[in-house]
PDB file of N, CA and C in Angstrom:
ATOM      1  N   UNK A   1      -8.808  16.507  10.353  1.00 57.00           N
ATOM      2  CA  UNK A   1      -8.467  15.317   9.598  1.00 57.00           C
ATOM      3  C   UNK A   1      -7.091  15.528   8.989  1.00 57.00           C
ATOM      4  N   UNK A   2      -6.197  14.644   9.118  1.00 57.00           N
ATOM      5  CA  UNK A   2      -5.137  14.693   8.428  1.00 57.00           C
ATOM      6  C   UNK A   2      -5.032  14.195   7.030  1.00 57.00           C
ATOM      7  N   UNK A   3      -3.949  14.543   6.445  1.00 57.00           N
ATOM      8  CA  UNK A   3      -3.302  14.494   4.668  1.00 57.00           C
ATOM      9  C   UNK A   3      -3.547  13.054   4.677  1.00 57.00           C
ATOM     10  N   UNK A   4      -3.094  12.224   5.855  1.00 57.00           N
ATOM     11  CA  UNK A   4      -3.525  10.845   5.231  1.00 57.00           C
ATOM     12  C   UNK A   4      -4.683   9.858   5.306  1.00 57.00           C
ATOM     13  N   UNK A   5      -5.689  10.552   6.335  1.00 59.00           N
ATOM     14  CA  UNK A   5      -6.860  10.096   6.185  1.00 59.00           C
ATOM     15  C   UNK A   5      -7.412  10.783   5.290  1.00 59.00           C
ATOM     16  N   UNK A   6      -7.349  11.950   4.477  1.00 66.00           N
ATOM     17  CA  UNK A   6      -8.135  12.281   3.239  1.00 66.00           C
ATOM     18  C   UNK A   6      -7.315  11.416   2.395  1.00 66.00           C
ATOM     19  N   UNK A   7      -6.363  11.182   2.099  1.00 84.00           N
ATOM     20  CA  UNK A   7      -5.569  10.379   0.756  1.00 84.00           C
ATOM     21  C   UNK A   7      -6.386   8.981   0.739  1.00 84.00           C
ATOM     22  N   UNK A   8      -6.665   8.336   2.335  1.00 90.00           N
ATOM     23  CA  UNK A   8      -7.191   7.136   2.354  1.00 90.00           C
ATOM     24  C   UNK A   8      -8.707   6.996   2.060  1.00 90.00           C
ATOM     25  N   UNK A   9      -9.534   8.302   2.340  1.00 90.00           N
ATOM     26  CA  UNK A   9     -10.707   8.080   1.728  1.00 90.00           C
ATOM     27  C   UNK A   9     -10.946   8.440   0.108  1.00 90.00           C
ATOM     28  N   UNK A  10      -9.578   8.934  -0.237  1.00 92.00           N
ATOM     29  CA  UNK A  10      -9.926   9.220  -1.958  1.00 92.00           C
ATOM     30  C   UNK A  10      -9.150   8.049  -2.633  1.00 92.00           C
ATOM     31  N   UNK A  11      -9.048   7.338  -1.709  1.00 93.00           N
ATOM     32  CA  UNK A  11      -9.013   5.940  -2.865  1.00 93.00           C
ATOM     33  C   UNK A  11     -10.168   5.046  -3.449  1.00 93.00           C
ATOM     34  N   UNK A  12     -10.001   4.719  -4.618  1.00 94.00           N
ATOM     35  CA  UNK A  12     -11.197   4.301  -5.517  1.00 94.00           C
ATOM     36  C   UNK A  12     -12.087   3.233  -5.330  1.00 94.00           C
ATOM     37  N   UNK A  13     -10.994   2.387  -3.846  1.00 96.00           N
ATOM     38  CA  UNK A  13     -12.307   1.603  -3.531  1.00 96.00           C
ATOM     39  C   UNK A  13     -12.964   1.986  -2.046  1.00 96.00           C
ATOM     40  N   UNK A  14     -13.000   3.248  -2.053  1.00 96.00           N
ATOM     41  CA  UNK A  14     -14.003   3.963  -1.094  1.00 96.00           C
ATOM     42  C   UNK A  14     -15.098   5.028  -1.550  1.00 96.00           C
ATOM     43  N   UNK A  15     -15.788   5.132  -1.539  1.00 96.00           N
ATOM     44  CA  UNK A  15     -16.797   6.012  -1.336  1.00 96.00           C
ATOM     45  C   UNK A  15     -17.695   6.274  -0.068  1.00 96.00           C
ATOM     46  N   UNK A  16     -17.496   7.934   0.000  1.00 94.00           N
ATOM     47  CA  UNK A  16     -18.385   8.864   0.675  1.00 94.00           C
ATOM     48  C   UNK A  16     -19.710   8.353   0.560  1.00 94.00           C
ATOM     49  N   UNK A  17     -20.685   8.299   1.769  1.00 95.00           N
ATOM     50  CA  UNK A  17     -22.105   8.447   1.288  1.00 95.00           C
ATOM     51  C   UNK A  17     -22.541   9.769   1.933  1.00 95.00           C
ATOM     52  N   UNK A  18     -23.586  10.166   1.574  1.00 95.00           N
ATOM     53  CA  UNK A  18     -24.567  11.331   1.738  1.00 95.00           C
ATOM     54  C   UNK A  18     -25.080  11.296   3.589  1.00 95.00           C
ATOM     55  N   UNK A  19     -24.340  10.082   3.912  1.00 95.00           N
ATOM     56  CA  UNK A  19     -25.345   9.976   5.376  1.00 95.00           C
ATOM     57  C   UNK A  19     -23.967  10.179   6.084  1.00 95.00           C
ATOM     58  N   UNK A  20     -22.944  10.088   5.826  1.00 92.00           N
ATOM     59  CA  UNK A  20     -21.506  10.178   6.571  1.00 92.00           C
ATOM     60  C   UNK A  20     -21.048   9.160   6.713  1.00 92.00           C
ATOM     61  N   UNK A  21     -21.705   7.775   6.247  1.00 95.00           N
ATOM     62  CA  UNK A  21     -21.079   6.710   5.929  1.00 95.00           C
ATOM     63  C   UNK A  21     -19.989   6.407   5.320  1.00 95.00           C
ATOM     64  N   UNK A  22     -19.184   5.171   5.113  1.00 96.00           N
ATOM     65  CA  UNK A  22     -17.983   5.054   3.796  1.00 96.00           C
ATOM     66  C   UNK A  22     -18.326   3.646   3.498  1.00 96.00           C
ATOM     67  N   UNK A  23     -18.140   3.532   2.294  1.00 97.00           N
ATOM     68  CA  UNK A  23     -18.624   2.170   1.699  1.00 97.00           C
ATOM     69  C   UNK A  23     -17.439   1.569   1.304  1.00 97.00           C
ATOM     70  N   UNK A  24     -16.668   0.500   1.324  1.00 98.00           N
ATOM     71  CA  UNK A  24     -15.665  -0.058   1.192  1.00 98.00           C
ATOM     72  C   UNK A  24     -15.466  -1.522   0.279  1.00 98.00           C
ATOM     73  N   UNK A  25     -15.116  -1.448  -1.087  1.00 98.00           N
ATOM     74  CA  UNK A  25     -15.085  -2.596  -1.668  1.00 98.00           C
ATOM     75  C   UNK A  25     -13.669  -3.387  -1.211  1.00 98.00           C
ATOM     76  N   UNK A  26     -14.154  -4.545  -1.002  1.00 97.00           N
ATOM     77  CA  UNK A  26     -13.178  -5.530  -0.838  1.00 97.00           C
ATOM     78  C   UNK A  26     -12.706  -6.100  -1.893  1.00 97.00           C
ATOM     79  N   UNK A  27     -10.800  -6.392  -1.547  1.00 96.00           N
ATOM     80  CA  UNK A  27     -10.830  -7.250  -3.079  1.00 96.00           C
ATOM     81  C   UNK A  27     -10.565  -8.464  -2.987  1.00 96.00           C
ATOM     82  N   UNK A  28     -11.401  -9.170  -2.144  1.00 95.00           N
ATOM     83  CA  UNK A  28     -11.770 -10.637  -1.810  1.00 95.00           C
ATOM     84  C   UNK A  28     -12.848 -10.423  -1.005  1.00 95.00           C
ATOM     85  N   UNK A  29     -14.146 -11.362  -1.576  1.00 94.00           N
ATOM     86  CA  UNK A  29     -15.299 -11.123  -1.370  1.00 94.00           C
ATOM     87  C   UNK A  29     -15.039 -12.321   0.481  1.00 94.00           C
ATOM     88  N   UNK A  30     -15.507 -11.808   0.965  1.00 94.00           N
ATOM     89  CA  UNK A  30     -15.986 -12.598   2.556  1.00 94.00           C
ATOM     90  C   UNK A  30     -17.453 -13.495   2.951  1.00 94.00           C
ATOM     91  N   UNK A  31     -17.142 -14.820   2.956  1.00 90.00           N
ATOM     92  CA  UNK A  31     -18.633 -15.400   3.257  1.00 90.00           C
ATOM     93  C   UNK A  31     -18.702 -14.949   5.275  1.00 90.00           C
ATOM     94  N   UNK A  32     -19.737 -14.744   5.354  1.00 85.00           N
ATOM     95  CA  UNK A  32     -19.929 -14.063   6.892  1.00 85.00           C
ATOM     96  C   UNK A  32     -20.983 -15.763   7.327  1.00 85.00           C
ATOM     97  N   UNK A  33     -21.652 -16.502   6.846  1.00 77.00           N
ATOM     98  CA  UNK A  33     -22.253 -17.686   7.215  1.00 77.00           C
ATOM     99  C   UNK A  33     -22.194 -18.798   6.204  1.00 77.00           C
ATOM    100  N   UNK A  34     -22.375 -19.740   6.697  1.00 69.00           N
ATOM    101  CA  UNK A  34     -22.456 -21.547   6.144  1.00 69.00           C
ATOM    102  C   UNK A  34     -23.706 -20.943   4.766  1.00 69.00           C
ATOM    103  N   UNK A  35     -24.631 -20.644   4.671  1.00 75.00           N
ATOM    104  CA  UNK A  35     -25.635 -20.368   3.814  1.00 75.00           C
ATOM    105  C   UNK A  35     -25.801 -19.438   2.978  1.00 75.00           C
ATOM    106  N   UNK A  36     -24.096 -18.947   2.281  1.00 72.00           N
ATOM    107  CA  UNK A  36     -23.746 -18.310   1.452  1.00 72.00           C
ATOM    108  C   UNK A  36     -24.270 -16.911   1.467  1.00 72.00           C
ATOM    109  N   UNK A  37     -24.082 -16.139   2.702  1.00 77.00           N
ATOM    110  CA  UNK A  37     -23.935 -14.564   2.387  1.00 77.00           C
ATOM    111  C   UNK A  37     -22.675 -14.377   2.212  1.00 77.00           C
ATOM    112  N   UNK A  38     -22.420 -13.847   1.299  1.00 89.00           N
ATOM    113  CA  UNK A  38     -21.003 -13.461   0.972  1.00 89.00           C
ATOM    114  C   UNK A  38     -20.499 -11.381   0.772  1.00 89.00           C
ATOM    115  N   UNK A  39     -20.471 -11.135   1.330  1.00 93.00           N
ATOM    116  CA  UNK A  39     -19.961  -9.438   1.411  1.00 93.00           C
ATOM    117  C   UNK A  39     -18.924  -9.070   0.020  1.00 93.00           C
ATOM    118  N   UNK A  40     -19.250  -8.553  -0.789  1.00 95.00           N
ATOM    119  CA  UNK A  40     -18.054  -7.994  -1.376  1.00 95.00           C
ATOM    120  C   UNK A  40     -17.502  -6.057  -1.101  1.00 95.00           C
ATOM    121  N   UNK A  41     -18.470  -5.829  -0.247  1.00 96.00           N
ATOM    122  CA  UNK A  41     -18.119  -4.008   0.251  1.00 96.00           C
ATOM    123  C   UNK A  41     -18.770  -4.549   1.576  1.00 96.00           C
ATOM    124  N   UNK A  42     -17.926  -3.593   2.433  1.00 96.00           N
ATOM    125  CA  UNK A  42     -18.519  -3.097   3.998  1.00 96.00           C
ATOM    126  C   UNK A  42     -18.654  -1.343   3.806  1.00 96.00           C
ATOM    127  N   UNK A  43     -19.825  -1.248   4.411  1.00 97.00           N
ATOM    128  CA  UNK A  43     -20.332   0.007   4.805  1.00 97.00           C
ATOM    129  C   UNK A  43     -19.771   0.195   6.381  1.00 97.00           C
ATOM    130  N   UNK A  44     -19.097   1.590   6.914  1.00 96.00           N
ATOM    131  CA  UNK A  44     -18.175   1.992   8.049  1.00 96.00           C
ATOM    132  C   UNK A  44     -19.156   3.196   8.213  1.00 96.00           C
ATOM    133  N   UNK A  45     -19.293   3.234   9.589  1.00 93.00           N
ATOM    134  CA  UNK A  45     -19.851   4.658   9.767  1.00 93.00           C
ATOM    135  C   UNK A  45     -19.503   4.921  11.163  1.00 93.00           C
ATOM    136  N   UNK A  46     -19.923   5.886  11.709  1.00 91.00           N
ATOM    137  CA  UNK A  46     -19.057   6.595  13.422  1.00 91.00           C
ATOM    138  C   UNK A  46     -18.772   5.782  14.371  1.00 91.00           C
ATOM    139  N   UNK A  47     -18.760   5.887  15.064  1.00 88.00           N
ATOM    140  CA  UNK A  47     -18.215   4.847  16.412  1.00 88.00           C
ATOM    141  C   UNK A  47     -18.993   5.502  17.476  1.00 88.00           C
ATOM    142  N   UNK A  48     -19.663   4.476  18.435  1.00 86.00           N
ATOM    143  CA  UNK A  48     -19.771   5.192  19.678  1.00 86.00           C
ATOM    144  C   UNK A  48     -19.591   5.258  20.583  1.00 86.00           C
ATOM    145  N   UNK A  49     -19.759   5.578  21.830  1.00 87.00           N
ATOM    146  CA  UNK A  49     -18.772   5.292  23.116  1.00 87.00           C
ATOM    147  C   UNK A  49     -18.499   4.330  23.579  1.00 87.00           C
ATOM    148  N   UNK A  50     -19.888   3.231  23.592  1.00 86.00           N
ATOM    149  CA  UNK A  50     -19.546   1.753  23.931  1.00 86.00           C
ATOM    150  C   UNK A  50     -18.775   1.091  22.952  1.00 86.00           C
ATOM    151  N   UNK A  51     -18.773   1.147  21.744  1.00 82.00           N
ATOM    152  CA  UNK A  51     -17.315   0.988  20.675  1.00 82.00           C
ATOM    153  C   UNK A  51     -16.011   1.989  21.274  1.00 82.00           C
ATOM    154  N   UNK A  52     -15.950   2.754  21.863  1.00 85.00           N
ATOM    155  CA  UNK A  52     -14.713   3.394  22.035  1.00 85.00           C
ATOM    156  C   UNK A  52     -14.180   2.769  23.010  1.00 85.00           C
ATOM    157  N   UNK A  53     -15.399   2.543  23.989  1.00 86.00           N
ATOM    158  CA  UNK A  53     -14.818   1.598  25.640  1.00 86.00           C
ATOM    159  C   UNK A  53     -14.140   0.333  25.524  1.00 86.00           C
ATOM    160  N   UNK A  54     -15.163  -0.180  24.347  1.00 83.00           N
ATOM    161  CA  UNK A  54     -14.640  -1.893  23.749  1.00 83.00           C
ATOM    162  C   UNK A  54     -13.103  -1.327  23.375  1.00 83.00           C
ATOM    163  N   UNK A  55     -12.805  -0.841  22.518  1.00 84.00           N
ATOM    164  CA  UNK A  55     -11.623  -0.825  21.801  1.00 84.00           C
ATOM    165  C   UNK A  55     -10.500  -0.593  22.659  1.00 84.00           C
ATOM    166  N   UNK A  56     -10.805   0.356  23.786  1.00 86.00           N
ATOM    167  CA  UNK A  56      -9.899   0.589  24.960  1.00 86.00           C
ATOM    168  C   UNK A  56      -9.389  -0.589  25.587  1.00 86.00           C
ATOM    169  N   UNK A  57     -10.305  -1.424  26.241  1.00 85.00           N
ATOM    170  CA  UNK A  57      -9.833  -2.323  26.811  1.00 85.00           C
ATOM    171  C   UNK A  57      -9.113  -3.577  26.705  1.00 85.00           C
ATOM    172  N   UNK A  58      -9.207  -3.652  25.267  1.00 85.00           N
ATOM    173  CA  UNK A  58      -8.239  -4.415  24.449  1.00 85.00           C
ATOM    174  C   UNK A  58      -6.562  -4.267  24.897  1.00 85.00           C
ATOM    175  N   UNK A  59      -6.053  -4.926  25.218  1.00 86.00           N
ATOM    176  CA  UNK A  59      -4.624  -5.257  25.706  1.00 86.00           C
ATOM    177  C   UNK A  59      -3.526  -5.056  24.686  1.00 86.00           C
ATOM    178  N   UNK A  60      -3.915  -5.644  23.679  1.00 89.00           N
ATOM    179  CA  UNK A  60      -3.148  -5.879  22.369  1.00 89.00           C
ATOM    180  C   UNK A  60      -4.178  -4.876  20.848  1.00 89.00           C
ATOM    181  N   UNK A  61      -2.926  -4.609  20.304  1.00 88.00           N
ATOM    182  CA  UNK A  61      -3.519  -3.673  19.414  1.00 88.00           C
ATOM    183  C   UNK A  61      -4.168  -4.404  18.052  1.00 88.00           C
ATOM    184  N   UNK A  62      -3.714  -5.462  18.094  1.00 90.00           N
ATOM    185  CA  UNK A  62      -4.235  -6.099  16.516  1.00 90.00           C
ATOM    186  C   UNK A  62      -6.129  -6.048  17.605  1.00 90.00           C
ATOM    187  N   UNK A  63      -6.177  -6.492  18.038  1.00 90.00           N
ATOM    188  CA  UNK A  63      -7.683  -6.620  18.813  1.00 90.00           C
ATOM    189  C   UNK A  63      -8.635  -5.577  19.206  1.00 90.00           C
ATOM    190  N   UNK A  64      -7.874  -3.930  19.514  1.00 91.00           N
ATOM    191  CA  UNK A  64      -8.239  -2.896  19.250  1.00 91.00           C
ATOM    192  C   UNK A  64      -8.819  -2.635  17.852  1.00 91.00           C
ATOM    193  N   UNK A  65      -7.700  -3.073  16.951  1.00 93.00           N
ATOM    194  CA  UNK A  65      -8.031  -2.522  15.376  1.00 93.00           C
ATOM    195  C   UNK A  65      -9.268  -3.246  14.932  1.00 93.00           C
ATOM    196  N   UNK A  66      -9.626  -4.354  15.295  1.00 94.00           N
ATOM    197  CA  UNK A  66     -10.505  -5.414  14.550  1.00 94.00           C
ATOM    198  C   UNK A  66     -11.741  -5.151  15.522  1.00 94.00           C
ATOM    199  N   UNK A  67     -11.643  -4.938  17.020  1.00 92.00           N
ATOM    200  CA  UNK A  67     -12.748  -3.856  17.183  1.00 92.00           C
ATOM    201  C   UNK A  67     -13.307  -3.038  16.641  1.00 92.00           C
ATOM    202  N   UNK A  68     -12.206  -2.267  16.051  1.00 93.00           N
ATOM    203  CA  UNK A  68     -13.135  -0.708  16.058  1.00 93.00           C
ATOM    204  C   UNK A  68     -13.581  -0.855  14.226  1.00 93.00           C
ATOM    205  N   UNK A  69     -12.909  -1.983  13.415  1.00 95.00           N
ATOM    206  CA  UNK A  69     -13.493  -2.363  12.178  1.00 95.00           C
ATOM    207  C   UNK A  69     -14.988  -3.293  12.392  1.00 95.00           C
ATOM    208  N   UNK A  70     -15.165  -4.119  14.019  1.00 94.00           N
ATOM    209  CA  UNK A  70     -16.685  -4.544  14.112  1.00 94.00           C
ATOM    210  C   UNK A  70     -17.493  -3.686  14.443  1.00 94.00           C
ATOM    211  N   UNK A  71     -17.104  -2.835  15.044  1.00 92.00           N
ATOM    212  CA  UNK A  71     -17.749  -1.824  15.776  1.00 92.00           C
ATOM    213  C   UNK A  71     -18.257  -0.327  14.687  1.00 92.00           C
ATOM    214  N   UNK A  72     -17.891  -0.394  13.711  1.00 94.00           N
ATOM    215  CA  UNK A  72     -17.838   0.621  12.422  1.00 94.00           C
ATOM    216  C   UNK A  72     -18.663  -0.219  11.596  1.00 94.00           C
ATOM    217  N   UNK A  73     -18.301  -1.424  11.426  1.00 94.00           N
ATOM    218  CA  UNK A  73     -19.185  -1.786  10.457  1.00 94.00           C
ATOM    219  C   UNK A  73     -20.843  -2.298  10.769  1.00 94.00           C
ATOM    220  N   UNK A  74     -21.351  -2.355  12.161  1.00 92.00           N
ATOM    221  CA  UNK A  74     -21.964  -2.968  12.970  1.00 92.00           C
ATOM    222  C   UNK A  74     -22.307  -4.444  12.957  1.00 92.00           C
ATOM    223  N   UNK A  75     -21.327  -4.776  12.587  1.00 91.00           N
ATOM    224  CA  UNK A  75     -21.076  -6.444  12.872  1.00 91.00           C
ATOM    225  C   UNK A  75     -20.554  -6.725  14.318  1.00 91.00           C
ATOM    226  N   UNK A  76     -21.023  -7.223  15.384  1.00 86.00           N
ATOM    227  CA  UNK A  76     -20.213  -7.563  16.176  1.00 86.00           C
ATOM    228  C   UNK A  76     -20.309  -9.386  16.672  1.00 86.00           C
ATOM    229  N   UNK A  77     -20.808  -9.407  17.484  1.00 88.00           N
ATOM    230  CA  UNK A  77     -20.458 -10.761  17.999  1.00 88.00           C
ATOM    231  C   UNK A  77     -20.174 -12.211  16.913  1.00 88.00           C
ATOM    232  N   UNK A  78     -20.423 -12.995  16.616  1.00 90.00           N
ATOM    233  CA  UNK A  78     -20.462 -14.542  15.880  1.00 90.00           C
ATOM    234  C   UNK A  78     -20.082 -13.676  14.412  1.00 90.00           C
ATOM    235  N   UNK A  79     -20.772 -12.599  13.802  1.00 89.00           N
ATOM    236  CA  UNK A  79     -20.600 -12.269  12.363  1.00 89.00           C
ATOM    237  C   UNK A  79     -19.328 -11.073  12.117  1.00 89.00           C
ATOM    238  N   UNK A  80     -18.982 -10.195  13.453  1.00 91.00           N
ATOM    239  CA  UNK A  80     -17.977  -9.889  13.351  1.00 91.00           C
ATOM    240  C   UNK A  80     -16.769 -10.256  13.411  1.00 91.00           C
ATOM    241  N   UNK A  81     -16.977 -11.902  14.377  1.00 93.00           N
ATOM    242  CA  UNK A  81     -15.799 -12.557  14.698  1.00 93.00           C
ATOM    243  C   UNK A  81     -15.567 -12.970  13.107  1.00 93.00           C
ATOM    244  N   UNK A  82     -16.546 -13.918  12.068  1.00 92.00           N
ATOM    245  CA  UNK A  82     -16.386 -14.187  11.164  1.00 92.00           C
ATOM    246  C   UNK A  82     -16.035 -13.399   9.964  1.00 92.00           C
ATOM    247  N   UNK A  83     -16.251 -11.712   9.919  1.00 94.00           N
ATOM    248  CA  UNK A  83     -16.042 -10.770   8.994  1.00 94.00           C
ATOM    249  C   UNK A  83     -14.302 -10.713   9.489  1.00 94.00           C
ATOM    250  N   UNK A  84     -13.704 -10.673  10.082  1.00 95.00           N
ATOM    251  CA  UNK A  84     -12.539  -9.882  10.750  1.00 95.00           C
ATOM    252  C   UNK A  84     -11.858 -11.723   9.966  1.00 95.00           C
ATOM    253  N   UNK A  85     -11.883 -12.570  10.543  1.00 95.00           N
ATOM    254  CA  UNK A  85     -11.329 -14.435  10.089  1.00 95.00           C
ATOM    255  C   UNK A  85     -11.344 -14.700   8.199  1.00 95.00           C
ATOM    256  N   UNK A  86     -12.469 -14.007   8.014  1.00 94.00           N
ATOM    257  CA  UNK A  86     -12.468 -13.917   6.236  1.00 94.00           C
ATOM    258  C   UNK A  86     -12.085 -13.096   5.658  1.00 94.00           C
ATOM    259  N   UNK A  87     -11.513 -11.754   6.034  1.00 96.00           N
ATOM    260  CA  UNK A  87     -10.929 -10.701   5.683  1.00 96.00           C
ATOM    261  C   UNK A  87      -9.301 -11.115   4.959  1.00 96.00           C
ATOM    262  N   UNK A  88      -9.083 -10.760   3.597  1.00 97.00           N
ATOM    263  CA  UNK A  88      -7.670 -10.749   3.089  1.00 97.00           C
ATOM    264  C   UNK A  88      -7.182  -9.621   4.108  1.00 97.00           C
ATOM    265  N   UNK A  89      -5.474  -9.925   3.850  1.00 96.00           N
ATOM    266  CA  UNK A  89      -4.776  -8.887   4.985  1.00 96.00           C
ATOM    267  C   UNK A  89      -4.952  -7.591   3.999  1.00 96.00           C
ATOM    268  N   UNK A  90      -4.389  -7.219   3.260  1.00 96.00           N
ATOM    269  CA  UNK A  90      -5.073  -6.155   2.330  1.00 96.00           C
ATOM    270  C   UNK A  90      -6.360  -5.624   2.530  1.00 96.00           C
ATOM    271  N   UNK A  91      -7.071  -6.056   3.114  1.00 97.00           N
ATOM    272  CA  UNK A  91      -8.606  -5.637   3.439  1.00 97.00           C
ATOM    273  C   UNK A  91      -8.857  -5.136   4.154  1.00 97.00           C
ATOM    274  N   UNK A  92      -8.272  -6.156   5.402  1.00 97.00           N
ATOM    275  CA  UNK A  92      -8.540  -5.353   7.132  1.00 97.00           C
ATOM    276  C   UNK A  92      -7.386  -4.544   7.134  1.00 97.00           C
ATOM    277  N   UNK A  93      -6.169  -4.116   6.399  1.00 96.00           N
ATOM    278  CA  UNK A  93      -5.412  -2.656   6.348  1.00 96.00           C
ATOM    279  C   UNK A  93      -6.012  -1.649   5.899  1.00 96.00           C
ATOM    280  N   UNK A  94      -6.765  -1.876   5.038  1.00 97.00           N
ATOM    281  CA  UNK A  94      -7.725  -0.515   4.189  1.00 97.00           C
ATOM    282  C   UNK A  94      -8.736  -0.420   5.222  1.00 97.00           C
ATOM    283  N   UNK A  95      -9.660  -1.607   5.301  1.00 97.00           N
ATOM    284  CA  UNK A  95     -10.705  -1.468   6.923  1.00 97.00           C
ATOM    285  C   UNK A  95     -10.144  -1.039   8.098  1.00 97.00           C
ATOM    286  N   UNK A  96      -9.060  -0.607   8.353  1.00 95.00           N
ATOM    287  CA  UNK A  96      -8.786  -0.370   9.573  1.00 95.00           C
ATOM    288  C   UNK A  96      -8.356   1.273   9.333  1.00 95.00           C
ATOM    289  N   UNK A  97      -7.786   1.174   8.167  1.00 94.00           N
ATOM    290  CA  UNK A  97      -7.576   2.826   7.961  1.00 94.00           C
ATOM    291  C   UNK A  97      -8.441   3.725   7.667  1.00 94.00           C
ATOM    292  N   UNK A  98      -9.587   2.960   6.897  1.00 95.00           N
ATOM    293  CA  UNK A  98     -10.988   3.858   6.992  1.00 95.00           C
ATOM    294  C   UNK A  98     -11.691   4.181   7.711  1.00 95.00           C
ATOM    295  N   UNK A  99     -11.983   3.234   8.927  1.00 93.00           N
ATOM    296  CA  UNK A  99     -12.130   2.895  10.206  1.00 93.00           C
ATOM    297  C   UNK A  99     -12.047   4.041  10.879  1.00 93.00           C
ATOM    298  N   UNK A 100     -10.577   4.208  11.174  1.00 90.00           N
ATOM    299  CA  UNK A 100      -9.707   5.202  11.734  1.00 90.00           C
ATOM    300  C   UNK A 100     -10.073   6.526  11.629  1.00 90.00           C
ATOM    301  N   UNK A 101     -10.775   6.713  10.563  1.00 91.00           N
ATOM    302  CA  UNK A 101     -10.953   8.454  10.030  1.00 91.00           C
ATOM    303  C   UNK A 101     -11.958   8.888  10.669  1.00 91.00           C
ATOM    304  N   UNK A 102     -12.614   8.033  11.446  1.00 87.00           N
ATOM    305  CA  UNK A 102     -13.896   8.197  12.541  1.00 87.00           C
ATOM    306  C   UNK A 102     -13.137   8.672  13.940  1.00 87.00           C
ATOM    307  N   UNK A 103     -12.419   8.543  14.085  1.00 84.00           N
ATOM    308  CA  UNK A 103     -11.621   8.890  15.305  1.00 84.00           C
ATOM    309  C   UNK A 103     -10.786  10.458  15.431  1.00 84.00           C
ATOM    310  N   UNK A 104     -10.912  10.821  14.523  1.00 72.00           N
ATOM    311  CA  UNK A 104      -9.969  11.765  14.358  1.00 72.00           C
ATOM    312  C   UNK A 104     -10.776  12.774  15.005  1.00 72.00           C
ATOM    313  N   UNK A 105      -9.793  13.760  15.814  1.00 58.00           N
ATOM    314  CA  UNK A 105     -10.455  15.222  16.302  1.00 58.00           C
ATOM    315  C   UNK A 105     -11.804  15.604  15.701  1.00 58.00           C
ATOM    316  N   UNK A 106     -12.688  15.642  16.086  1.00 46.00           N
ATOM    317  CA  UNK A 106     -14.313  16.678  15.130  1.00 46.00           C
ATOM    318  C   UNK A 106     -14.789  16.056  14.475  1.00 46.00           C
ATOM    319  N   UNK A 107     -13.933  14.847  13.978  1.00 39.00           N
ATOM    320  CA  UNK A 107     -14.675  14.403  13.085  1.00 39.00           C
ATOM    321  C   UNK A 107     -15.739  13.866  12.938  1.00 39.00           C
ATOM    322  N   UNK A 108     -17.051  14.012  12.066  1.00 45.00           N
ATOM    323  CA  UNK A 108     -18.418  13.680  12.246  1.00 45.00           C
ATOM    324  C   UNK A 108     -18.696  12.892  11.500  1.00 45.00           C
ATOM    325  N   UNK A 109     -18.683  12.918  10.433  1.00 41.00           N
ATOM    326  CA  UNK A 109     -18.654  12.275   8.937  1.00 41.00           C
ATOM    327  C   UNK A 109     -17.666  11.418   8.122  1.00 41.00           C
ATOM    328  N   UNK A 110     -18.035  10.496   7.413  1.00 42.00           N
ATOM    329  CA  UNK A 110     -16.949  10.239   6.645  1.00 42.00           C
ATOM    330  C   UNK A 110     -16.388  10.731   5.300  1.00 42.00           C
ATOM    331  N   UNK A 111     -16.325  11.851   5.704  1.00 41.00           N
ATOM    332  CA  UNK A 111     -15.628  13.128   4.146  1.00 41.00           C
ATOM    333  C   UNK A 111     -14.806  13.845   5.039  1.00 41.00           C
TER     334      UNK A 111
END
C-alpha cells in the first residue's frame, strides 16, 4: 500500500471496519429511489474478478472509476447507475480513492 492510500484511508470521513470493509460518509446525502432511501455513508469492500473484468473493459476511464465504486460498494445495475448520478463530485473523488486501495498489490483488507 502506498503513503497515499494510507493518508486516504486516515481521513475522518473513513473508517476501517473489523471485516476489511471501509465505511465512507458522504457530504451530500444520495437518494438511490423515488421512495426516499437516501444514503448518507457507503460501505466499500474488495473487488472481485468479475468486478475487475467489468472495469477492464471500459474504454474510457471516468466509466472504469464508477465501476469499480459500483462494484465495491455492491450496488450495481438501476441503483448503481443511480448512486454514481447522485453522487457530489467531491464524493465520487473520495469514492474512487477509497475504492482504489482494494487494488493495490496484496492488498486484502481495507487497513
Amino acid at each position: 500500500m502506498t503513503a497515499d492510500q494510507k493518508s486516504i484511508l486516515n481521513d475522518p470521513r473513513v473508517t476501517n471496519n473489523a471485516d476489511g470493509t471501509v465505511s465512507v460518509a458522504l457530504s451530500s446525502p444520495v437518494a438511490l429511489t423515488t421512495d426516499g432511501e437516501v444514503l448518507s455513508s457507503i460501505q466499500l469492500g474488495p473487488l472481485n474478478g468479475q468486478a475487475m473484468v467489468d472495469m477492464i473493459n471500459y474504454a474510457r476511464e471516468g466509466d472504469r472509476i464508477a465501476s469499480i465504486i459500483k462494484s465495491s460498494s455492491g450496488m450495481v445495475g438501476p441503483k448503481g447507475d443511480a448512486l454514481i448520478k447522485g453522487l457530489s463530485g467531491p464524493d465520487f473523488l473520495l469514492l474512487s480513492e477509497v475504492a482504489s486501495t482494494f487494488l493495490g498489490s496484496g492488498q486484502t483488507t481495507g487497513q
